[in-house]
């Protein structure tokens, strides 16, 4: 079934976080006109689809993931006319646009919630999840993703409402059919505008167990915000969405499924086409976490990463489609995380990581700046952070005595979402060419060295390497459709695997570390063609070893 050809299997997606991409009017905030200006850059990179992080009207408690009007554009980002122009300009270049669909929750400033909290008999009351307290406490021990309880007491009606994210992001009540129809109407409105699909924010969380059972408490005393994941009606609701919305056009859908298991993913992304095209899973983002707690400096063990990636590759084979990512706006920069951001190894390790991911089966996602090898930021004071997740965790865990200030600053510099959100580095002029004004968040000081202007056209740059990886996907069906098999599962240093399609076979080899690693090319690949490699010479695979962060891909047919 994975051999069934679909455009979204053959595409490479590029994620834009608009606030940090390109500011066109000097107010320090990236915007839609800025994106339109830079479409030729993306065309040159060769991507097929843009996933646009939210651009809807929002009070910006969580940078646009708290929406107060789904049918208008945030003033900071421009106007609906700017959006229409951007969409048309993208389509002219053969680039498709995926909208971020954030419908597990709205902003508390959305008119639905403003009404809902007014009285118990307000017609909008059941649009959200209201519960009485239990013995003067919250209805259960669920935690918010952004620290503290997931319940907020509202004086007006003396009940609690549920917010799995911030207090300004109340959860919608998907069990109410009117809510579902409101969401479906809104989605149809965007499809009618001509957008090409949706990335669905935490869609795995929309159906809550009506008993609201307690979960196992984590380091701050609350159960994970993922507690309600894959709830009782989630598949039913997504199937309804497919019938009422998605079946109308040939679109692409990817569900962000926090807390998803392989078994659940087979349902969300089943090739039978009843639900979504693919999901984002997060198990590989937990390999350097401590039992789900990301605030740690634990190093990943490569064997864990291989185990997770392989379980998903093999588990979904012929059943559902994978999505592939190292980075997004919620994750630190992969070159700093799983590679090396030291000058000597930055480019070579960025290329190795890109190869490892892009040669797997699934649709690859590139997060803005990843194609330049952009790195983590390393702020040394909490005042420089803008992300509410980082700021809340810092205060909560220090107050509770779980970590010291120094520890938290260290963990933030490794894991904060702001690492991904610093302005895109266009060139070596003021503010990295991102803005003429004062950027809303500090620019990474390494922009003089790492920027698009320096890399576009330089044949051995990270950018050129991504171009080539994307091209290989267009030229070789095996990159898209070949079957994946892991080699050397016990190696602590090397990630190697094959892809097979008919008579053709690829060998992908990656040394994940600075140390040389013993490796000899298997006999059947001795006369193979080398499709891509990250050392300029042709000594790949000779001398029975891999050099620091070395990678190459061989093909036989
Ligand atoms: C998703 C988004 C994240 C946001 C959260 C709440 O995980 O990717 O950025 O904070 O949902 O909408
Ligand atoms: Ca602007």
Coordinates of N, CA, C and O and ligand atoms in Angstrom, one line a residue, residues 22-31 76-77, ligand 2:
X22 N 10.7 36.7 8.4 CA 11.2 37.9 7.7 C 10.2 39.1 8.0 O 9.0 39.0 7.7
X23 N 10.7 40.1 8.5 CA 10.0 41.3 8.8 C 10.0 42.3 7.6 O 11.1 42.7 7.3
X24 N 8.9 42.7 7.1 CA 8.9 43.5 5.9 C 8.7 45.0 6.2 O 9.0 45.9 5.4
X25 N 8.3 45.4 7.4 CA 8.0 46.8 7.7 C 8.7 47.3 8.9 O 8.3 48.4 9.4
X26 N 9.7 46.6 9.4 CA 10.6 47.2 10.5 C 10.0 47.3 11.9 O 10.5 48.0 12.7
X27 N 8.9 46.5 12.1 CA 8.4 46.6 13.5 C 9.0 45.5 14.4 O 8.6 45.3 15.5
X28 N 9.9 44.7 13.8 CA 10.6 43.7 14.6 C 9.9 42.3 14.6 O 10.4 41.4 15.2
X29 N 8.8 42.3 13.9 CA 8.0 41.0 13.8 C 7.9 40.5 12.4 O 7.5 41.3 11.5
X30 N 8.2 39.3 12.2 CA 8.1 38.7 10.8 C 6.6 38.8 10.4 O 5.7 38.9 11.2
X31 N 6.4 38.8 9.1 CA 5.0 39.0 8.6 C 4.8 38.3 7.2 O 5.7 37.8 6.6
X76 N -0.3 42.0 13.5 CA 1.2 42.0 13.4 C 1.6 41.4 12.1 O 2.7 41.7 11.6
X77 N 0.9 40.4 11.5 CA 1.3 39.7 10.4 C 0.8 40.3 9.0 O 1.3 39.9 8.0
Ligands
LIG2 CA1 6.6 43.2 10.5

